[in-house]
Amino acid sequence: MKILALFLSCFCSAVTYSQNSNQSNIFIITTDGFRWQEIFSGADSILINDSRYVSDTSLLKQLYWDNDPGLRRKKLMPFIWQTIECQGTLYGNRNFENTVSVANPYRFSYAGYNEILTGYADPAIIANRKKLNENENLLGFLNRQQGYKNSVAAFASWNLFAYILNNQTANIHLNSGYQQIIQDSLSNTEALTNLVQQYAVDNSQSTRNDMLTFVTAKEYIQTKHPKVVYIGFGETDEYAHSGKYDEYLQSAHLFDEFISQLWYLVNKDPFYKNNTSFLITTDHGRGNKPGNWVKHGLFTTGSNNTWLLTLGPLFEAKGEMKAKEEIFNDQLAQTIARLLGYQFTPLHPVADPISLAK
């Protein structure tokens, strides 16, 4: 863990709608299986006091508890509630009937990421398995367009992204799981990351430490300046399945820090400054009761409940949405394509876009 902590201090044809020479950059960022309840209300009042799921309830409450849900959520995710709330928009607080949901019926990760990235809630995707995705994804599509050709990159903690994105056809820069970084020349940070992945962690797991994903993505962003970036973090889901609510909250807090650092990075880099937007979401929800929060799936109520955050010049800035509204994750791919000036035209069905622009 000490080694990992050091990284924070290192470091088809398209129809064009409104292309211009100064095309926008977009970062799509996800964290796996993170509930809307923690986004909008912070730590769960029951779970944070349950010794079955928390090793030290007193310590965790010092870190993340307040009787006021507004203050509680700021403790857990300060960047979201101090920056995105002021400069962006937050969708999915079901207390106000503002809903974001997955459209696929299965409510697990492969189906969820396919839905986000292809715009198609494919009923044929029924398991998390190492099978190449036959659906065309937005990242591969954008990589073929003149404005974004060879300027699309993806980084993910979960190793199944090699199959979800089917890079044999997408042909983007992709690093997922404990995959070694392979380039013509490596920076010192990339060389160290490879060593950590090879010798300092258990690299037999399907999901790598999110810190390694963050460092790998951040280094590539700083040196290669891709215009379209996908980053998929995974530890929130891993710790939830393990029944470790304390680690689940810690991973969420770290996710908030990752977004903060990425936002700072793009706003001090002339390549990205004033022309880069973030779209942040999750692939599925989880059980909404204390006894089933560790699970998600077809028969677990709450698993279809997600959320959506937007930030940057492409998007309207409305703060926390409190009007009755319904958004589905399969609408995001076409929405992003339209915002960048394209019509996403895969051979499979794709959901209609939603209006998020200014």
Short mmCIF file of C-alpha atoms in Angstrom, two decimals:
data_model
loop_
_atom_site.label_atom_id
_atom_site.label_comp_id
_atom_site.label_asym_id
_atom_site.label_seq_id
_atom_site.Cartn_x
_atom_site.Cartn_y
_atom_site.Cartn_z
CA MET A 1 0.00 0.00 0.00
CA LYS A 2 2.90 2.39 0.69
CA ILE A 3 4.18 1.86 -2.85
CA LEU A 4 0.74 2.57 -4.27
CA ALA A 5 0.34 5.68 -2.17
CA LEU A 6 3.48 7.15 -3.71
CA PHE A 7 1.77 7.27 -7.10
CA LEU A 8 -0.41 10.18 -6.03
CA SER A 9 2.67 12.29 -5.83
CA CYS A 10 4.34 10.90 -9.05
CA PHE A 11 3.27 11.33 -11.64
CA CYS A 12 -19.78 2.82 -40.25
CA SER A 13 -19.71 6.36 -42.01
CA ALA A 14 -20.52 9.34 -39.90
CA VAL A 15 -22.89 12.24 -40.49
CA THR A 16 -21.25 15.44 -39.30
CA TYR A 17 -23.47 17.92 -37.46
CA SER A 18 -21.29 20.77 -36.24
CA GLN A 19 -17.62 20.00 -36.65
CA ASN A 20 -15.05 22.71 -36.14
CA SER A 21 -11.27 22.86 -36.07
CA ASN A 22 -11.19 23.08 -32.28
CA GLN A 23 -13.05 19.88 -31.51
CA SER A 24 -14.04 19.12 -27.95
CA ASN A 25 -12.37 16.55 -25.74
CA ILE A 26 -14.44 14.14 -23.65
CA PHE A 27 -13.55 11.98 -20.65
CA ILE A 28 -16.00 9.17 -19.82
CA ILE A 29 -15.36 7.98 -16.26
CA THR A 30 -17.10 5.16 -14.40
CA THR A 31 -16.86 3.41 -11.06
CA ASP A 32 -18.34 -0.06 -10.86
CA GLY A 33 -21.58 -0.76 -9.00
CA PHE A 34 -21.68 2.37 -6.88
CA ARG A 35 -25.10 3.20 -5.46
CA TRP A 36 -27.00 6.45 -5.95
CA GLN A 37 -27.75 6.50 -2.23
CA GLU A 38 -24.11 7.20 -1.32
CA ILE A 39 -23.73 9.76 -4.11
CA PHE A 40 -26.65 11.85 -2.90
CA SER A 41 -26.81 11.08 0.84
CA GLY A 42 -23.33 9.92 1.80
CA ALA A 43 -22.70 7.00 4.12
CA ASP A 44 -25.70 4.78 4.87
CA SER A 45 -26.86 5.31 8.46
CA ILE A 46 -27.47 1.60 9.03
CA LEU A 47 -24.50 0.11 7.22
CA ILE A 48 -21.92 2.45 8.75
CA ASN A 49 -22.93 1.15 12.20
CA ASP A 50 -23.03 -2.54 11.25
CA SER A 51 -19.98 -4.45 12.48
CA ARG A 52 -20.67 -7.19 9.93
CA TYR A 53 -19.63 -4.78 7.20
CA VAL A 54 -17.35 -2.32 9.02
CA SER A 55 -14.16 -3.21 10.91
CA ASP A 56 -14.09 -0.03 13.01
CA THR A 57 -17.45 1.74 13.08
CA SER A 58 -16.19 4.55 15.30
CA LEU A 59 -13.31 5.43 12.99
CA LEU A 60 -15.44 5.24 9.86
CA LYS A 61 -18.00 7.58 11.41
CA GLN A 62 -15.25 10.07 12.25
CA LEU A 63 -14.33 10.08 8.58
CA TYR A 64 -17.69 10.05 6.85
CA TRP A 65 -20.58 10.58 9.25
CA ASP A 66 -22.76 13.61 9.92
CA ASN A 67 -26.42 13.72 10.84
CA ASP A 68 -27.01 16.15 7.97
CA PRO A 69 -27.08 14.22 4.64
CA GLY A 70 -25.84 17.33 2.82
CA LEU A 71 -22.71 17.52 4.96
CA ARG A 72 -22.35 13.74 4.98
CA ARG A 73 -22.14 13.49 1.22
CA LYS A 74 -19.55 16.27 1.14
CA LYS A 75 -17.40 14.31 3.57
CA LEU A 76 -17.52 11.25 1.34
CA MET A 77 -17.16 12.94 -2.04
CA PRO A 78 -15.95 16.52 -1.60
CA PHE A 79 -15.06 17.24 -5.22
CA ILE A 80 -18.48 16.15 -6.45
CA TRP A 81 -20.29 18.34 -3.93
CA GLN A 82 -17.96 21.33 -3.94
CA THR A 83 -17.16 21.53 -7.66
CA ILE A 84 -19.52 19.49 -9.81
CA GLU A 85 -22.56 20.75 -7.89
CA CYS A 86 -21.48 24.34 -8.60
CA GLN A 87 -20.10 23.95 -12.12
CA GLY A 88 -21.87 20.88 -13.51
CA THR A 89 -25.03 18.81 -13.20
CA LEU A 90 -25.96 15.79 -11.07
CA TYR A 91 -28.75 13.46 -12.19
CA GLY A 92 -30.27 10.50 -10.37
CA ASN A 93 -31.49 11.57 -6.93
CA ARG A 94 -34.56 9.37 -6.70
CA ASN A 95 -35.77 11.24 -3.64
CA PHE A 96 -36.91 13.86 -6.17
CA GLU A 97 -38.05 11.33 -8.79
CA ASN A 98 -35.04 12.29 -10.87
CA THR A 99 -34.00 8.88 -12.15
CA VAL A 100 -31.12 7.38 -14.09
CA SER A 101 -31.42 3.67 -14.84
CA VAL A 102 -29.89 0.82 -16.79
CA ALA A 103 -32.08 -0.39 -19.66
CA ASN A 104 -30.75 -3.95 -19.77
CA PRO A 105 -32.68 -6.41 -17.56
CA TYR A 106 -29.65 -8.25 -16.18
CA ARG A 107 -27.96 -5.48 -14.20
CA PHE A 108 -24.41 -6.78 -14.10
CA SER A 109 -21.16 -5.32 -15.37
CA TYR A 110 -20.57 -6.66 -18.90
CA ALA A 111 -24.16 -5.81 -19.85
CA GLY A 112 -23.90 -2.41 -18.16
CA TYR A 113 -20.68 -1.30 -19.82
CA ASN A 114 -21.87 -2.59 -23.17
CA GLU A 115 -25.00 -0.48 -22.73
CA ILE A 116 -23.09 2.70 -21.86
CA LEU A 117 -20.52 2.36 -24.61
CA THR A 118 -22.59 0.92 -27.48
CA GLY A 119 -25.97 2.53 -26.79
CA TYR A 120 -27.61 -0.90 -26.96
CA ALA A 121 -29.09 -2.84 -24.05
CA ASP A 122 -28.29 -6.15 -25.70
CA PRO A 123 -30.52 -8.98 -24.39
CA ALA A 124 -27.99 -11.54 -25.61
CA ILE A 125 -25.35 -10.46 -23.07
CA ILE A 126 -26.32 -12.67 -20.15
CA ALA A 127 -23.04 -13.25 -18.27
CA ASN A 128 -19.69 -11.73 -17.31
CA ARG A 129 -17.49 -13.90 -19.47
CA LYS A 130 -14.51 -13.58 -21.75
CA LYS A 131 -16.37 -13.31 -25.01
CA LEU A 132 -15.60 -10.66 -27.59
CA ASN A 133 -18.41 -8.14 -27.86
CA GLU A 134 -20.07 -8.17 -31.27
CA ASN A 135 -21.60 -4.72 -30.78
CA GLU A 136 -19.83 -1.62 -32.08
CA ASN A 137 -18.75 0.76 -29.34
CA LEU A 138 -18.60 4.54 -29.41
CA LEU A 139 -14.85 4.64 -28.72
CA GLY A 140 -14.00 2.60 -31.81
CA PHE A 141 -16.45 4.65 -33.85
CA LEU A 142 -14.89 7.95 -32.80
CA ASN A 143 -11.41 6.59 -33.44
CA ARG A 144 -12.32 6.24 -37.11
CA GLN A 145 -13.54 9.81 -37.49
CA GLN A 146 -11.21 12.45 -38.89
CA GLY A 147 -11.41 14.68 -35.81
CA TYR A 148 -10.52 11.91 -33.35
CA LYS A 149 -8.57 9.36 -35.37
CA ASN A 150 -5.82 7.70 -33.31
CA SER A 151 -6.73 9.94 -30.38
CA VAL A 152 -8.94 7.61 -28.32
CA ALA A 153 -7.73 5.73 -25.25
CA ALA A 154 -9.29 3.51 -22.60
CA PHE A 155 -8.05 2.38 -19.19
CA ALA A 156 -9.90 -0.02 -16.92
CA SER A 157 -9.34 -1.90 -13.69
CA TRP A 158 -11.39 -4.90 -14.85
CA ASN A 159 -9.66 -7.19 -17.32
CA LEU A 160 -12.88 -8.01 -19.21
CA PHE A 161 -12.71 -4.64 -20.91
CA ALA A 162 -10.44 -6.28 -23.45
CA TYR A 163 -13.56 -8.22 -24.48
CA ILE A 164 -16.21 -5.57 -23.85
CA LEU A 165 -14.41 -3.11 -26.11
CA ASN A 166 -13.33 -5.85 -28.55
CA ASN A 167 -10.15 -4.04 -29.43
CA GLN A 168 -9.55 -6.27 -32.42
CA THR A 169 -12.15 -4.11 -34.16
CA ALA A 170 -12.12 -0.89 -32.08
CA ASN A 171 -8.36 -0.47 -32.52
CA ILE A 172 -7.93 2.07 -29.73
CA HIS A 173 -5.21 2.38 -27.11
CA LEU A 174 -6.42 0.07 -24.32
CA ASN A 175 -4.90 -0.95 -21.00
CA SER A 176 -7.03 -3.08 -18.63
CA GLY A 177 -6.55 -5.38 -15.68
CA TYR A 178 -2.94 -6.09 -14.79
CA GLN A 179 -1.84 -5.64 -18.38
CA GLN A 180 1.71 -4.38 -18.72
CA ILE A 181 2.20 -0.99 -20.35
CA ILE A 182 3.79 -1.60 -23.74
CA GLN A 183 4.96 1.40 -25.76
CA ASP A 184 8.01 2.38 -27.77
CA SER A 185 9.41 4.17 -24.73
CA LEU A 186 8.23 4.22 -21.13
CA SER A 187 8.36 7.09 -18.69
CA ASN A 188 9.78 6.45 -15.24
CA THR A 189 6.25 6.32 -13.84
CA GLU A 190 5.14 3.77 -16.44
CA ALA A 191 8.21 1.62 -15.83
CA LEU A 192 7.54 1.69 -12.08
CA THR A 193 3.88 0.85 -12.65
CA ASN A 194 4.88 -2.21 -14.65
CA LEU A 195 7.17 -3.34 -11.82
CA VAL A 196 4.47 -2.85 -9.20
CA GLN A 197 1.97 -4.80 -11.28
CA GLN A 198 4.45 -7.60 -11.86
CA TYR A 199 5.99 -7.97 -8.40
CA ALA A 200 4.22 -5.95 -5.68
CA VAL A 201 0.55 -6.96 -5.99
CA ASP A 202 -1.52 -10.07 -6.59
CA ASN A 203 -1.87 -9.74 -10.35
CA SER A 204 -3.89 -12.94 -10.68
CA GLN A 205 -7.08 -11.04 -9.85
CA SER A 206 -9.50 -9.95 -12.57
CA THR A 207 -9.68 -6.40 -11.18
CA ARG A 208 -6.51 -4.45 -10.46
CA ASN A 209 -6.05 -1.78 -7.84
CA ASP A 210 -7.76 1.43 -8.99
CA MET A 211 -4.69 3.46 -8.11
CA LEU A 212 -2.75 1.62 -10.80
CA THR A 213 -5.48 2.33 -13.34
CA PHE A 214 -5.44 5.99 -12.38
CA VAL A 215 -1.67 6.32 -12.62
CA THR A 216 -1.57 4.51 -15.98
CA ALA A 217 -4.31 6.74 -17.39
CA LYS A 218 -2.92 9.96 -15.97
CA GLU A 219 0.56 9.36 -17.37
CA TYR A 220 -0.78 8.59 -20.84
CA ILE A 221 -3.07 11.62 -20.78
CA GLN A 222 -0.18 13.93 -19.85
CA THR A 223 2.22 12.58 -22.47
CA LYS A 224 -0.03 11.57 -25.40
CA HIS A 225 -2.99 13.97 -25.05
CA PRO A 226 -5.81 11.76 -26.35
CA LYS A 227 -9.00 13.64 -27.16
CA VAL A 228 -11.40 10.89 -26.06
CA VAL A 229 -10.64 9.01 -22.84
CA TYR A 230 -12.51 6.26 -21.06
CA ILE A 231 -11.47 5.33 -17.50
CA GLY A 232 -13.24 2.52 -15.67
CA PHE A 233 -12.56 2.00 -11.96
CA GLY A 234 -13.67 -1.20 -10.24
CA GLU A 235 -12.90 -1.41 -6.53
CA THR A 236 -16.26 -0.07 -5.31
CA ASP A 237 -17.93 -3.19 -6.71
CA GLU A 238 -15.19 -5.55 -5.51
CA TYR A 239 -15.43 -4.37 -1.90
CA ALA A 240 -19.22 -4.35 -1.98
CA HIS A 241 -19.34 -7.97 -3.10
CA SER A 242 -16.93 -8.77 -0.25
CA GLY A 243 -19.29 -7.13 2.23
CA LYS A 244 -16.71 -4.52 3.23
CA TYR A 245 -18.71 -1.32 3.52
CA ASP A 246 -15.76 0.53 5.02
CA GLU A 247 -13.54 -0.26 2.03
CA TYR A 248 -16.43 0.48 -0.33
CA LEU A 249 -16.66 3.99 1.11
CA GLN A 250 -12.88 4.42 1.04
CA SER A 251 -12.84 3.43 -2.64
CA ALA A 252 -15.63 5.90 -3.37
CA HIS A 253 -13.72 8.66 -1.58
CA LEU A 254 -10.62 7.82 -3.62
CA PHE A 255 -12.70 7.83 -6.81
CA ASP A 256 -13.75 11.38 -5.96
CA GLU A 257 -10.06 12.27 -5.54
CA PHE A 258 -9.22 10.75 -8.92
CA ILE A 259 -11.86 12.91 -10.61
CA SER A 260 -10.52 15.95 -8.79
CA GLN A 261 -6.95 15.31 -9.92
CA LEU A 262 -8.03 14.68 -13.50
CA TRP A 263 -10.06 17.90 -13.55
CA TYR A 264 -7.08 19.82 -12.22
CA LEU A 265 -4.83 18.17 -14.82
CA VAL A 266 -6.98 19.12 -17.80
CA ASN A 267 -7.50 22.66 -16.59
CA LYS A 268 -3.81 23.42 -16.28
CA ASP A 269 -2.85 21.78 -19.59
CA PRO A 270 -3.21 24.13 -22.59
CA PHE A 271 -4.21 21.19 -24.79
CA TYR A 272 -7.28 20.46 -22.66
CA LYS A 273 -8.05 23.73 -20.90
CA ASN A 274 -11.54 25.15 -21.57
CA ASN A 275 -12.25 22.41 -24.12
CA THR A 276 -12.61 19.23 -22.08
CA SER A 277 -15.73 17.80 -20.47
CA PHE A 278 -16.37 14.90 -18.09
CA LEU A 279 -19.28 12.46 -18.14
CA ILE A 280 -19.29 10.27 -15.03
CA THR A 281 -21.58 7.34 -14.26
CA THR A 282 -21.82 3.70 -13.14
CA ASP A 283 -22.67 0.42 -14.88
CA HIS A 284 -25.38 -0.76 -12.46
CA GLY A 285 -26.78 -0.18 -9.01
CA ARG A 286 -27.00 -2.53 -6.01
CA GLY A 287 -29.53 -3.80 -3.51
CA ASN A 288 -31.19 -0.91 -1.70
CA LYS A 289 -31.69 -2.71 1.62
CA PRO A 290 -29.11 -3.30 4.37
CA GLY A 291 -29.31 -7.03 3.86
CA ASN A 292 -28.76 -7.08 0.10
CA TRP A 293 -26.52 -4.10 -0.65
CA VAL A 294 -23.68 -6.52 -1.45
CA LYS A 295 -25.60 -7.92 -4.43
CA HIS A 296 -26.97 -6.79 -7.77
CA GLY A 297 -28.71 -8.49 -10.63
CA LEU A 298 -32.02 -9.30 -12.23
CA PHE A 299 -33.74 -10.22 -8.97
CA THR A 300 -32.15 -7.63 -6.65
CA THR A 301 -34.30 -4.52 -6.26
CA GLY A 302 -32.28 -1.36 -6.80
CA SER A 303 -29.80 -2.88 -9.24
CA ASN A 304 -31.12 -0.83 -12.13
CA ASN A 305 -30.70 2.47 -10.24
CA THR A 306 -27.71 4.48 -11.45
CA TRP A 307 -26.68 8.16 -11.62
CA LEU A 308 -25.01 10.60 -13.97
CA LEU A 309 -22.67 13.56 -13.43
CA THR A 310 -21.61 16.02 -16.13
CA LEU A 311 -18.99 18.74 -16.00
CA GLY A 312 -17.33 20.98 -18.55
CA PRO A 313 -18.09 23.25 -21.51
CA LEU A 314 -20.11 20.67 -23.48
CA PHE A 315 -22.73 20.43 -20.76
CA GLU A 316 -25.30 22.60 -19.07
CA ALA A 317 -24.58 23.44 -15.43
CA LYS A 318 -27.71 23.01 -13.31
CA GLY A 319 -26.36 21.57 -10.07
CA GLU A 320 -28.36 18.82 -8.42
CA MET A 321 -31.42 18.03 -10.51
CA LYS A 322 -34.61 17.95 -8.47
CA ALA A 323 -37.20 17.86 -11.26
CA LYS A 324 -38.97 14.66 -12.24
CA GLU A 325 -37.03 13.19 -15.15
CA GLU A 326 -35.96 9.81 -16.53
CA ILE A 327 -32.66 8.97 -18.21
CA PHE A 328 -31.35 5.57 -19.30
CA ASN A 329 -27.70 4.55 -19.61
CA ASP A 330 -28.18 3.32 -23.19
CA GLN A 331 -28.87 6.93 -24.23
CA LEU A 332 -25.38 8.10 -23.34
CA ALA A 333 -23.47 6.82 -26.38
CA GLN A 334 -25.55 8.69 -28.94
CA THR A 335 -25.67 11.72 -26.65
CA ILE A 336 -21.87 11.90 -26.54
CA ALA A 337 -21.61 11.36 -30.31
CA ARG A 338 -24.02 14.23 -30.99
CA LEU A 339 -22.24 16.55 -28.58
CA LEU A 340 -19.01 15.90 -30.47
CA GLY A 341 -20.71 16.55 -33.80
CA TYR A 342 -21.47 13.03 -35.06
CA GLN A 343 -24.32 10.60 -35.56
CA PHE A 344 -23.40 7.19 -34.12
CA THR A 345 -24.58 4.70 -36.76
CA PRO A 346 -23.81 1.12 -35.70
CA LEU A 347 -25.51 -1.88 -37.29
CA HIS A 348 -27.25 -2.72 -34.02
CA PRO A 349 -30.02 -0.60 -32.43
CA VAL A 350 -28.92 2.48 -30.51
CA ALA A 351 -31.03 4.51 -28.08
CA ASP A 352 -32.00 8.10 -28.78
CA PRO A 353 -29.87 10.85 -27.27
CA ILE A 354 -30.89 13.11 -24.42
CA SER A 355 -30.40 16.85 -24.16
CA LEU A 356 -27.46 17.65 -21.87
CA ALA A 357 -25.87 20.47 -23.86
CA LYS A 358 -25.90 24.15 -23.00
#
